Amino acid sequence: GENVEQHPSTLSVQEGDSAVIKCTYSDSASNYFPWYKQELGKRPQLIIDIRSNVGEKKDQRIAVTLNKTAKHFSLHITETQPEDSAVYFCAARPSLGGGATNKLIFGTGTLLAVQP
Amino acid sequence: DGGITQSPKYLFRKEGQNVTLSCEQNLNHDAMYWYRQDPGQGLRLIYYSQIVNDFQKGDIAEGYSVSREKKESFPLTVTSAQKNPTAFYLCASNSGDRRGYGYTFGSGTRLTVV
């Protein structure tokens, strides 16, 4: 079945440094790749997403890159701040022809700790 | 103010008891989902529904049941057959077309067995 692998599971950086989280997906026809941020005890919130016809997307300090050939995509956070500390989930939307659904397949999450 | 509402926020269940978690959305989304999250873990899909009166099992459906009688509502029942129900339960929804593949999540229900 569809699978999304996410690395690393934990990431600790100093404030001001960059953080990179990587995900790989199994379904080559996947066409949508969102990233969610979940603070402790709260709901996941969409922070950025990218569709399969785009290679990179930026929103202020956050960027996502997609390599369809290698079937991986990455989240880049620059100039990290303590409030960036949270769990980040990647996801992919498989596209399996007539059997496609709108459900997302999630990675296992990355706990990012930004040290002041 | 459009959104997705889960209730209650906290729920305590006694051994052998069925409990129902509510999920309501006013986003006019076709698809709705239930996920379970254990401490420090990822999101595991319990059930999902792409349209009213239809739903499919996810990866961990045993011990759970759902209904989708209205587009706005997708309640989850945790039955006595679910032996380890203590977890954080998240409901989500999205539209069925290119305008909204991304999920909107509810604020979650924390279920504890007492």
Coordinates of N, CA and C in Angstrom, one line a residue:
Chain A
G1 N 0.8 -1.2 0.0 CA 0.0 0.0 0.0 C 0.8 1.2 0.0
E2 N 0.2 2.4 0.0 CA 0.9 3.6 0.0 C 1.7 3.8 1.3
N3 N 2.8 4.5 1.3 CA 3.6 4.7 2.4 C 4.4 6.0 2.3
V4 N 4.5 6.7 3.5 CA 5.3 7.9 3.5 C 6.3 7.7 4.7
E5 N 7.5 7.9 4.4 CA 8.6 7.8 5.5 C 9.1 9.2 5.7
Q6 N 9.3 9.4 7.0 CA 9.7 10.8 7.4 C 11.0 10.7 8.3
H7 N 11.9 11.6 8.1 CA 13.2 11.6 8.9 C 13.7 13.0 9.0
P8 N 14.3 13.3 10.2 CA 14.5 12.5 11.3 C 13.3 12.4 12.2
S9 N 13.2 11.6 13.2 CA 12.1 11.6 14.1 C 12.2 12.7 15.2
T10 N 13.5 13.1 15.5 CA 13.7 14.2 16.4 C 14.8 15.1 15.8
L11 N 14.7 16.4 16.0 CA 15.7 17.3 15.5 C 15.8 18.5 16.4
S12 N 17.0 18.7 16.9 CA 17.3 19.8 17.8 C 18.3 20.8 17.1
V13 N 17.9 22.1 17.1 CA 18.7 23.1 16.4 C 18.8 24.3 17.4
Q14 N 19.8 25.1 17.1 CA 20.0 26.4 17.9 C 19.1 27.4 17.2
E15 N 18.6 28.3 18.0 CA 17.8 29.4 17.5 C 18.6 30.2 16.4
G16 N 18.0 30.4 15.3 CA 18.6 31.1 14.2 C 19.2 30.2 13.1
D17 N 19.4 28.9 13.5 CA 19.8 27.9 12.5 C 18.7 27.5 11.6
S18 N 19.0 26.7 10.5 CA 18.0 26.1 9.6 C 17.7 24.7 10.1
A19 N 16.5 24.3 9.7 CA 16.0 22.9 10.0 C 15.5 22.3 8.7
V20 N 15.8 21.1 8.5 CA 15.3 20.4 7.3 C 14.7 19.0 7.7
I21 N 13.5 18.8 7.2 CA 12.9 17.5 7.4 C 12.6 16.9 6.1
K22 N 12.8 15.6 6.0 CA 12.7 14.9 4.7 C 11.6 13.8 4.7
C23 N 10.9 13.7 3.6 CA 9.9 12.6 3.5 C 10.1 12.0 2.1
T24 N 9.9 10.7 2.1 CA 9.8 9.9 0.8 C 8.4 9.2 0.7
Y25 N 7.9 9.1 -0.5 CA 6.6 8.5 -0.7 C 6.7 7.3 -1.7
S26 N 5.8 6.4 -1.6 CA 5.9 5.2 -2.5 C 5.1 5.3 -3.8
D27 N 4.0 6.0 -3.8 CA 3.1 6.1 -4.9 C 3.6 7.2 -5.9
S28 N 4.2 6.8 -7.0 CA 4.7 7.8 -7.9 C 3.7 8.8 -8.5
A29 N 2.4 8.4 -8.4 CA 1.3 9.2 -9.0 C 0.8 10.2 -7.9
S30 N 1.4 10.2 -6.7 CA 0.9 11.2 -5.7 C 1.0 12.6 -6.2
N31 N 0.0 13.4 -5.9 CA -0.1 14.7 -6.6 C -0.2 15.9 -5.6
Y32 N -0.1 15.7 -4.3 CA -0.3 16.8 -3.4 C 0.4 16.4 -2.1
F33 N 1.2 17.4 -1.6 CA 2.1 17.1 -0.5 C 2.0 18.3 0.5
P34 N 1.2 18.1 1.6 CA 1.1 19.2 2.6 C 2.1 18.9 3.8
W35 N 2.3 19.9 4.6 CA 3.1 19.8 5.8 C 2.2 20.4 6.9
Y36 N 2.2 19.7 8.0 CA 1.4 20.2 9.2 C 2.3 20.4 10.4
K37 N 1.9 21.4 11.2 CA 2.6 21.7 12.5 C 1.6 21.4 13.6
Q38 N 2.1 20.6 14.6 CA 1.2 20.3 15.7 C 1.9 20.7 17.0
E39 N 1.4 21.7 17.7 CA 1.9 22.0 19.0 C 1.3 21.1 20.0
L40 N 2.0 21.0 21.2 CA 1.6 20.0 22.2 C 0.1 20.1 22.6
G41 N -0.6 19.1 22.4 CA -2.0 19.0 22.9 C -3.0 19.7 21.9
K42 N -2.5 20.2 20.8 CA -3.3 20.9 19.9 C -3.5 20.2 18.5
R43 N -4.4 20.8 17.7 CA -4.6 20.2 16.4 C -3.5 20.4 15.4
P44 N -3.3 19.5 14.5 CA -2.3 19.8 13.4 C -2.9 20.9 12.6
Q45 N -2.0 21.8 12.1 CA -2.4 22.9 11.3 C -1.5 23.0 10.0
L46 N -2.1 23.2 8.9 CA -1.4 23.2 7.6 C -0.5 24.5 7.6
I47 N 0.8 24.2 7.3 CA 1.7 25.4 7.2 C 2.1 25.7 5.8
I48 N 2.2 24.7 5.0 CA 2.6 24.9 3.6 C 2.2 23.6 2.8
D49 N 2.0 23.7 1.5 CA 1.7 22.6 0.7 C 2.2 22.8 -0.7
I50 N 2.4 21.7 -1.4 CA 2.9 21.8 -2.8 C 2.2 20.8 -3.7
R51 N 1.9 21.1 -4.9 CA 1.3 20.2 -5.8 C 2.4 19.6 -6.7
S52 N 2.1 18.5 -7.4 CA 3.1 17.8 -8.1 C 3.6 18.5 -9.4
N53 N 3.0 19.5 -9.8 CA 3.4 20.2 -11.0 C 4.4 21.4 -10.6
V54 N 4.8 21.5 -9.3 CA 5.6 22.6 -8.9 C 6.8 21.9 -8.1
G55 N 8.0 22.5 -8.3 CA 9.2 22.0 -7.7 C 9.6 22.6 -6.4
E56 N 9.1 23.8 -6.1 CA 9.5 24.5 -4.9 C 8.4 25.6 -4.6
K57 N 8.2 25.8 -3.3 CA 7.3 26.8 -2.9 C 7.8 27.4 -1.6
K58 N 7.7 28.7 -1.5 CA 8.2 29.4 -0.3 C 7.1 30.3 0.4
D59 N 7.2 30.4 1.7 CA 6.3 31.3 2.4 C 7.1 31.8 3.6
Q60 N 7.7 33.0 3.4 CA 8.5 33.6 4.4 C 9.6 32.7 4.8
R61 N 9.7 32.2 6.0 CA 10.8 31.4 6.5 C 10.7 29.9 6.2
I62 N 9.6 29.6 5.6 CA 9.3 28.1 5.3 C 9.3 27.9 3.8
A63 N 9.9 26.8 3.4 CA 9.9 26.4 2.0 C 9.7 24.9 1.9
V64 N 9.1 24.4 0.8 CA 9.0 23.0 0.6 C 9.6 22.7 -0.8
T65 N 10.4 21.7 -1.0 CA 10.9 21.3 -2.3 C 10.4 19.9 -2.6
L66 N 10.2 19.6 -3.9 CA 9.7 18.3 -4.3 C 10.6 17.8 -5.4
N67 N 11.0 16.5 -5.3 CA 11.7 15.9 -6.3 C 10.9 14.6 -6.7
K68 N 10.2 14.8 -7.8 CA 9.3 13.7 -8.2 C 10.0 12.5 -8.7
T69 N 11.2 12.7 -9.3 CA 12.0 11.5 -9.8 C 12.4 10.6 -8.7
A70 N 12.9 11.3 -7.6 CA 13.4 10.5 -6.5 C 12.2 10.2 -5.5
K71 N 11.1 10.8 -5.7 CA 9.9 10.6 -4.8 C 10.2 11.0 -3.4
H72 N 10.7 12.2 -3.3 CA 10.9 12.8 -2.0 C 10.6 14.3 -1.9
F73 N 10.3 14.8 -0.8 CA 10.0 16.2 -0.6 C 10.5 16.6 0.8
S74 N 10.8 17.8 0.9 CA 11.5 18.3 2.1 C 10.9 19.6 2.6
L75 N 10.9 19.8 3.9 CA 10.5 21.1 4.5 C 11.7 21.8 5.0
H76 N 11.9 23.0 4.7 CA 13.0 23.8 5.1 C 12.5 25.0 5.9
I77 N 13.1 25.1 7.1 CA 12.7 26.3 8.0 C 14.0 27.1 8.2
T78 N 14.0 28.3 7.8 CA 15.2 29.1 8.1 C 15.0 30.0 9.3
E79 N 16.1 30.5 9.8 CA 16.1 31.4 11.0 C 15.1 30.9 12.0
T80 N 15.3 29.7 12.5 CA 14.4 29.1 13.4 C 14.3 29.9 14.7
Q81 N 13.1 29.9 15.3 CA 12.7 30.6 16.5 C 12.1 29.6 17.5
P82 N 12.2 29.9 18.8 CA 11.6 28.9 19.8 C 10.2 28.5 19.5
E83 N 9.4 29.4 18.9 CA 8.0 29.1 18.6 C 7.8 28.2 17.5
D84 N 8.9 27.9 16.8 CA 8.9 26.8 15.7 C 8.9 25.4 16.4
S85 N 9.2 25.3 17.6 CA 9.2 24.0 18.3 C 7.9 23.4 18.3
A86 N 7.8 22.2 17.7 CA 6.5 21.4 17.6 C 6.8 20.1 16.9
V87 N 5.8 19.4 16.6 CA 5.9 18.1 15.8 C 5.4 18.5 14.4
Y88 N 6.2 18.1 13.4 CA 5.8 18.4 12.0 C 5.5 17.1 11.3
F89 N 4.4 17.1 10.6 CA 4.0 15.9 9.8 C 4.0 16.2 8.3
C90 N 4.6 15.3 7.6 CA 4.4 15.4 6.1 C 3.3 14.5 5.7
A91 N 2.8 14.7 4.5 CA 1.7 13.8 4.0 C 1.7 13.8 2.5
A92 N 1.1 12.8 1.9 CA 1.0 12.7 0.5 C -0.4 12.2 0.1
R93 N -0.9 12.7 -1.0 CA -2.2 12.3 -1.5 C -1.9 11.3 -2.7
P94 N -2.2 10.0 -2.5 CA -2.0 9.1 -3.6 C -3.0 9.3 -4.6
S95 N -2.6 9.0 -5.9 CA -3.6 9.1 -7.0 C -3.5 7.8 -7.7
L96 N -4.5 7.0 -7.4 CA -4.5 5.6 -7.9 C -5.5 5.3 -8.9
G97 N -5.7 6.2 -9.9 CA -6.7 6.0 -10.9 C -8.1 6.0 -10.4
G98 N -8.9 5.0 -10.9 CA -10.3 5.0 -10.5 C -10.5 4.7 -9.0
G99 N -9.5 4.2 -8.3 CA -9.7 4.0 -6.9 C -9.3 5.1 -6.0
A100 N -9.0 6.2 -6.6 CA -8.4 7.3 -5.8 C -9.4 7.8 -4.7
T101 N -8.9 8.1 -3.6 CA -9.7 8.8 -2.5 C -9.0 10.1 -2.3
N102 N -9.6 10.9 -1.4 CA -9.0 12.2 -1.0 C -8.3 12.1 0.3
K103 N -8.0 10.9 0.8 CA -7.3 10.8 2.1 C -5.8 11.0 1.9
L104 N -5.2 11.5 2.9 CA -3.8 11.7 2.9 C -3.1 10.6 3.7
I105 N -1.9 10.3 3.2 CA -1.0 9.3 3.9 C 0.0 10.1 4.7
F106 N 0.1 10.0 6.0 CA 1.0 10.8 6.8 C 2.3 10.1 7.1
G107 N 3.3 10.9 7.3 CA 4.6 10.4 7.8 C 4.4 10.3 9.4
T108 N 5.4 9.8 10.0 CA 5.4 9.5 11.4 C 5.7 10.7 12.3
G109 N 6.1 11.8 11.7 CA 6.3 13.0 12.5 C 7.7 13.3 12.9
T110 N 8.1 14.5 13.0 CA 9.4 15.0 13.5 C 9.2 15.9 14.6
L111 N 9.8 15.6 15.8 CA 9.8 16.6 16.9 C 10.9 17.5 16.7
L112 N 10.6 18.8 16.5 CA 11.6 19.8 16.3 C 11.7 20.6 17.6
A113 N 12.9 20.7 18.1 CA 13.2 21.5 19.3 C 14.2 22.6 18.9
V114 N 13.8 23.9 19.1 CA 14.6 25.0 18.8 C 15.1 25.5 20.2
Q115 N 16.4 25.4 20.4 CA 17.0 25.8 21.6 C 17.4 27.3 21.6
P116 N 16.9 28.1 22.6 CA 17.2 29.5 22.6 C 18.7 29.8 22.8
Chain B
D1 N -18.3 31.7 11.0 CA -17.0 31.3 11.1 C -16.9 29.8 10.8
G2 N -16.4 29.4 9.6 CA -16.4 28.0 9.2 C -15.3 27.3 10.0
G3 N -15.6 26.0 10.2 CA -14.7 25.2 10.9 C -15.2 23.8 11.2
I4 N -14.4 23.0 11.9 CA -14.8 21.7 12.3 C -14.7 21.6 13.8
T5 N -15.8 21.1 14.4 CA -15.9 21.1 15.9 C -16.0 19.7 16.4
Q6 N -15.1 19.4 17.4 CA -15.2 18.1 18.1 C -15.6 18.3 19.5
S7 N -16.5 17.4 20.0 CA -16.9 17.4 21.4 C -17.1 16.0 21.9
P8 N -16.9 15.8 23.2 CA -16.3 16.8 24.1 C -14.8 16.9 24.0
K9 N -14.2 17.8 24.7 CA -12.7 18.0 24.6 C -12.1 16.9 25.4
Y10 N -12.7 16.5 26.6 CA -12.2 15.4 27.4 C -13.3 14.4 27.7
L11 N -13.0 13.1 27.7 CA -14.0 12.1 27.9 C -13.4 11.0 28.6
F12 N -14.1 10.5 29.6 CA -13.7 9.4 30.4 C -14.6 8.2 30.2
R13 N -14.0 7.1 30.0 CA -14.8 5.9 29.7 C -14.5 4.8 30.8
K14 N -15.6 4.2 31.2 CA -15.4 3.1 32.2 C -15.2 1.8 31.3
E15 N -14.6 0.8 31.9 CA -14.4 -0.5 31.3 C -15.8 -1.0 30.8
G16 N -15.8 -1.5 29.6 CA -17.0 -2.1 29.0 C -18.1 -1.2 28.5
Q17 N -17.8 0.1 28.5 CA -18.7 1.1 28.1 C -18.5 1.6 26.7
N18 N -19.5 1.8 25.9 CA -19.4 2.5 24.6 C -19.5 4.0 24.8
V19 N -18.7 4.7 24.1 CA -18.8 6.2 24.1 C -18.8 6.7 22.7
T20 N -19.4 7.8 22.5 CA -19.5 8.4 21.1 C -18.8 9.8 21.1
L21 N -17.9 10.0 20.2 CA -17.3 11.3 20.0 C -17.9 12.0 18.8
S22 N -18.2 13.3 19.0 CA -18.9 14.1 18.0 C -17.9 14.8 17.1
C23 N -18.2 14.9 15.8 CA -17.5 15.7 14.9 C -18.5 16.4 13.9
E24 N -18.5 17.7 13.9 CA -19.4 18.5 13.1 C -18.6 19.5 12.3
Q25 N -18.9 19.6 11.0 CA -18.2 20.7 10.2 C -19.2 21.5 9.4
N26 N -18.9 22.7 9.2 CA -19.8 23.6 8.4 C -19.0 24.2 7.2
L27 N -18.1 23.4 6.7 CA -17.2 23.8 5.6 C -17.7 23.3 4.3
N28 N -18.8 22.5 4.3 CA -19.4 21.9 3.1 C -18.4 20.9 2.5
H29 N -17.6 20.3 3.3 CA -16.7 19.3 2.8 C -17.3 18.0 2.6
D30 N -17.0 17.3 1.5 CA -17.5 16.0 1.3 C -16.9 14.9 2.1
A31 N -15.6 14.9 2.3 CA -14.9 13.8 3.0 C -14.6 14.2 4.4
M32 N -14.7 13.2 5.3 CA -14.4 13.3 6.7 C -13.6 12.1 7.2
Y33 N -12.8 12.3 8.2 CA -11.8 11.3 8.7 C -11.7 11.3 10.2
W34 N -11.4 10.1 10.7 CA -11.1 10.0 12.1 C -9.7 9.4 12.3
Y35 N -8.9 10.0 13.1 CA -7.5 9.6 13.4 C -7.4 9.4 14.9
R36 N -6.5 8.4 15.2 CA -6.1 8.2 16.6 C -4.6 8.6 16.7
Q37 N -4.3 9.3 17.8 CA -2.9 9.7 18.1 C -2.6 9.3 19.5
D38 N -1.6 8.4 19.6 CA -1.1 8.0 20.9 C 0.1 8.9 21.3
P39 N 0.4 9.0 22.6 CA 1.5 10.0 23.0 C 2.8 9.8 22.2
G40 N 3.3 10.9 21.6 CA 4.5 10.8 20.9 C 4.5 10.1 19.6
Q41 N 3.3 9.7 19.2 CA 3.1 8.9 18.0 C 2.5 9.7 16.8
G42 N 2.4 9.1 15.7 CA 1.8 9.7 14.5 C 0.3 9.6 14.5
L43 N -0.2 9.8 13.3 CA -1.7 9.8 13.1 C -2.0 8.4 12.4
R44 N -2.9 7.7 13.1 CA -3.4 6.4 12.5 C -4.9 6.6 12.1
L45 N -5.2 6.2 10.9 CA -6.5 6.3 10.3 C -7.4 5.2 10.9
I46 N -8.6 5.7 11.4 CA -9.6 4.7 11.9 C -10.6 4.4 10.9
Y47 N -11.3 5.5 10.5 CA -12.4 5.4 9.5 C -12.4 6.6 8.6
Y48 N -12.9 6.5 7.4 CA -13.1 7.7 6.6 C -14.4 7.6 5.8
S49 N -14.9 8.7 5.4 CA -16.1 8.8 4.6 C -15.9 9.8 3.5
Q50 N -16.2 9.4 2.3 CA -16.0 10.3 1.1 C -17.3 11.0 0.7
I51 N -18.4 10.4 1.2 CA -19.7 10.9 0.8 C -20.7 10.5 1.9
V52 N -21.8 11.2 1.9 CA -22.9 10.8 2.9 C -23.3 9.3 2.6
N53 N -23.6 8.6 3.7 CA -24.1 7.3 3.7 C -23.1 6.3 3.2
D54 N -21.8 6.6 3.2 CA -20.8 5.7 2.8 C -19.5 6.0 3.6
F55 N -18.9 4.9 4.1 CA -17.6 5.0 4.8 C -16.8 3.8 4.7
Q56 N -15.5 3.9 4.9 CA -14.6 2.8 4.7 C -13.7 2.7 6.0
K57 N -13.2 1.5 6.2 CA -12.3 1.2 7.3 C -10.9 1.8 7.0
G58 N -10.3 2.3 8.0 CA -8.9 2.7 7.9 C -8.0 1.6 8.3
D59 N -6.9 2.0 8.9 CA -5.9 1.0 9.3 C -6.1 0.3 10.6
I60 N -6.9 1.0 11.5 CA -7.1 0.4 12.8 C -8.6 0.5 13.2
A61 N -9.5 0.0 12.4 CA -10.9 0.1 12.6 C -11.5 -0.8 13.7
E62 N -10.8 -1.8 14.0 CA -11.4 -2.8 15.0 C -11.7 -2.1 16.3
G63 N -12.9 -2.3 16.8 CA -13.3 -1.7 18.1 C -14.0 -0.4 17.9
Y64 N -14.1 0.1 16.7 CA -14.7 1.4 16.4 C -15.9 1.3 15.4
S65 N -16.8 2.2 15.5 CA -17.8 2.3 14.5 C -18.2 3.7 14.2
V66 N -18.7 4.0 13.0 CA -19.0 5.3 12.6 C -20.3 5.3 11.8
S67 N -20.9 6.5 11.6 CA -22.0 6.7 10.7 C -21.8 8.0 10.0
R68 N -22.5 8.1 8.8 CA -22.4 9.4 8.0 C -23.8 9.6 7.4
E69 N -24.7 10.0 8.3 CA -26.1 10.2 7.9 C -26.3 11.6 7.3
K70 N -25.5 12.5 7.7 CA -25.5 13.9 7.3 C -24.1 14.3 6.8
K71 N -24.1 15.2 5.8 CA -22.8 15.7 5.3 C -22.0 16.4 6.4
E72 N -22.7 17.0 7.3 CA -21.9 17.8 8.3 C -21.4 17.0 9.5
S73 N -21.9 15.8 9.7 CA -21.6 15.1 10.9 C -21.0 13.7 10.6
F74 N -20.0 13.3 11.5 CA -19.3 12.0 11.3 C -18.9 11.5 12.7
P75 N -19.9 11.1 13.5 CA -19.6 10.6 14.9 C -18.8 9.3 14.9
L76 N -18.0 9.2 15.9 CA -17.2 8.0 16.1 C -17.6 7.3 17.4
T77 N -18.0 6.0 17.4 CA -18.2 5.3 18.6 C -17.1 4.4 18.9
V78 N -16.6 4.5 20.2 CA -15.6 3.6 20.7 C -16.3 2.6 21.5
T79 N -16.2 1.3 21.0 CA -17.0 0.3 21.6 C -16.2 -0.4 22.7
S80 N -16.8 -1.3 23.4 CA -16.1 -2.0 24.5 C -15.1 -3.0 23.9
A81 N -15.3 -3.3 22.6 CA -14.3 -4.2 21.9 C -12.9 -3.6 21.7
Q82 N -12.9 -2.3 21.9 CA -11.6 -1.6 21.7 C -10.9 -1.7 23.1
K83 N -9.9 -2.5 23.1 CA -9.2 -2.8 24.4 C -8.3 -1.7 25.0
N84 N -7.8 -0.9 24.2 CA -6.9 0.2 24.6 C -7.3 1.5 24.0
P85 N -8.4 2.1 24.4 CA -8.9 3.3 23.8 C -8.3 4.6 24.2
T86 N -7.5 4.6 25.3 CA -7.0 5.8 25.8 C -6.1 6.4 24.7
A87 N -6.4 7.6 24.2 CA -5.7 8.3 23.1 C -6.3 9.6 22.8
F88 N -5.7 10.4 22.0 CA -6.2 11.6 21.5 C -6.8 11.4 20.1
Y89 N -8.1 11.7 19.9 CA -8.8 11.5 18.7 C -9.0 12.7 17.9
L90 N -8.6 12.7 16.7 CA -8.7 13.9 15.8 C -9.7 13.6 14.6
C91 N -10.6 14.5 14.4 CA -11.4 14.4 13.2 C -10.9 15.4 12.2
A92 N -11.1 15.1 10.9 CA -10.6 16.0 9.9 C -11.6 16.0 8.7
S93 N -11.5 17.0 7.9 CA -12.3 17.0 6.7 C -11.6 17.7 5.5
N94 N -12.0 17.3 4.3 CA -11.5 18.1 3.1 C -12.5 18.0 2.0
S95 N -12.4 18.9 1.0 CA -13.3 18.8 -0.1 C -12.8 17.8 -1.1
G96 N -13.7 17.4 -2.0 CA -13.4 16.3 -2.9 C -12.7 16.7 -4.2
D97 N -12.2 18.0 -4.3 CA -11.7 18.4 -5.5 C -10.4 19.2 -5.3
R98 N -9.9 19.7 -6.4 CA -8.5 20.4 -6.3 C -8.5 21.6 -5.5
R99 N -9.7 22.1 -5.1 CA -9.7 23.4 -4.3 C -9.2 23.1 -2.9
G100 N -9.4 21.8 -2.5 CA -9.1 21.6 -1.0 C -8.7 20.2 -0.7
Y101 N -7.5 19.8 -1.2 CA -7.0 18.5 -0.8 C -6.6 18.4 0.7
G102 N -6.1 19.6 1.2 CA -5.6 19.6 2.5 C -6.7 19.4 3.5
Y103 N -6.3 18.9 4.7 CA -7.3 18.6 5.7 C -7.4 19.9 6.6
T104 N -8.6 20.0 7.1 CA -8.9 20.9 8.3 C -9.2 19.9 9.4
F105 N -8.4 20.1 10.5 CA -8.6 19.3 11.7 C -9.5 19.9 12.8
G106 N -10.2 19.1 13.5 CA -10.8 19.6 14.7 C -9.8 19.7 15.8
S107 N -10.3 20.2 17.0 CA -9.4 20.4 18.1 C -9.1 19.2 18.9
G108 N -9.8 18.1 18.6 CA -9.5 16.8 19.2 C -10.3 16.5 20.5
T109 N -10.4 15.2 20.8 CA -11.0 14.7 22.0 C -10.0 13.8 22.7
R110 N -9.8 14.1 23.9 CA -8.8 13.2 24.7 C -9.7 12.2 25.5
L111 N -9.6 10.9 25.1 CA -10.3 9.9 25.8 C -9.4 9.1 26.7
T112 N -10.0 8.9 27.9 CA -9.2 8.2 29.0 C -10.1 7.1 29.6
V113 N -9.6 5.9 29.7 CA -10.3 4.8 30.4 C -10.0 4.9 31.9
V114 N -11.1 4.9 32.7 CA -10.9 4.9 34.1 C -11.4 3.6 34.8

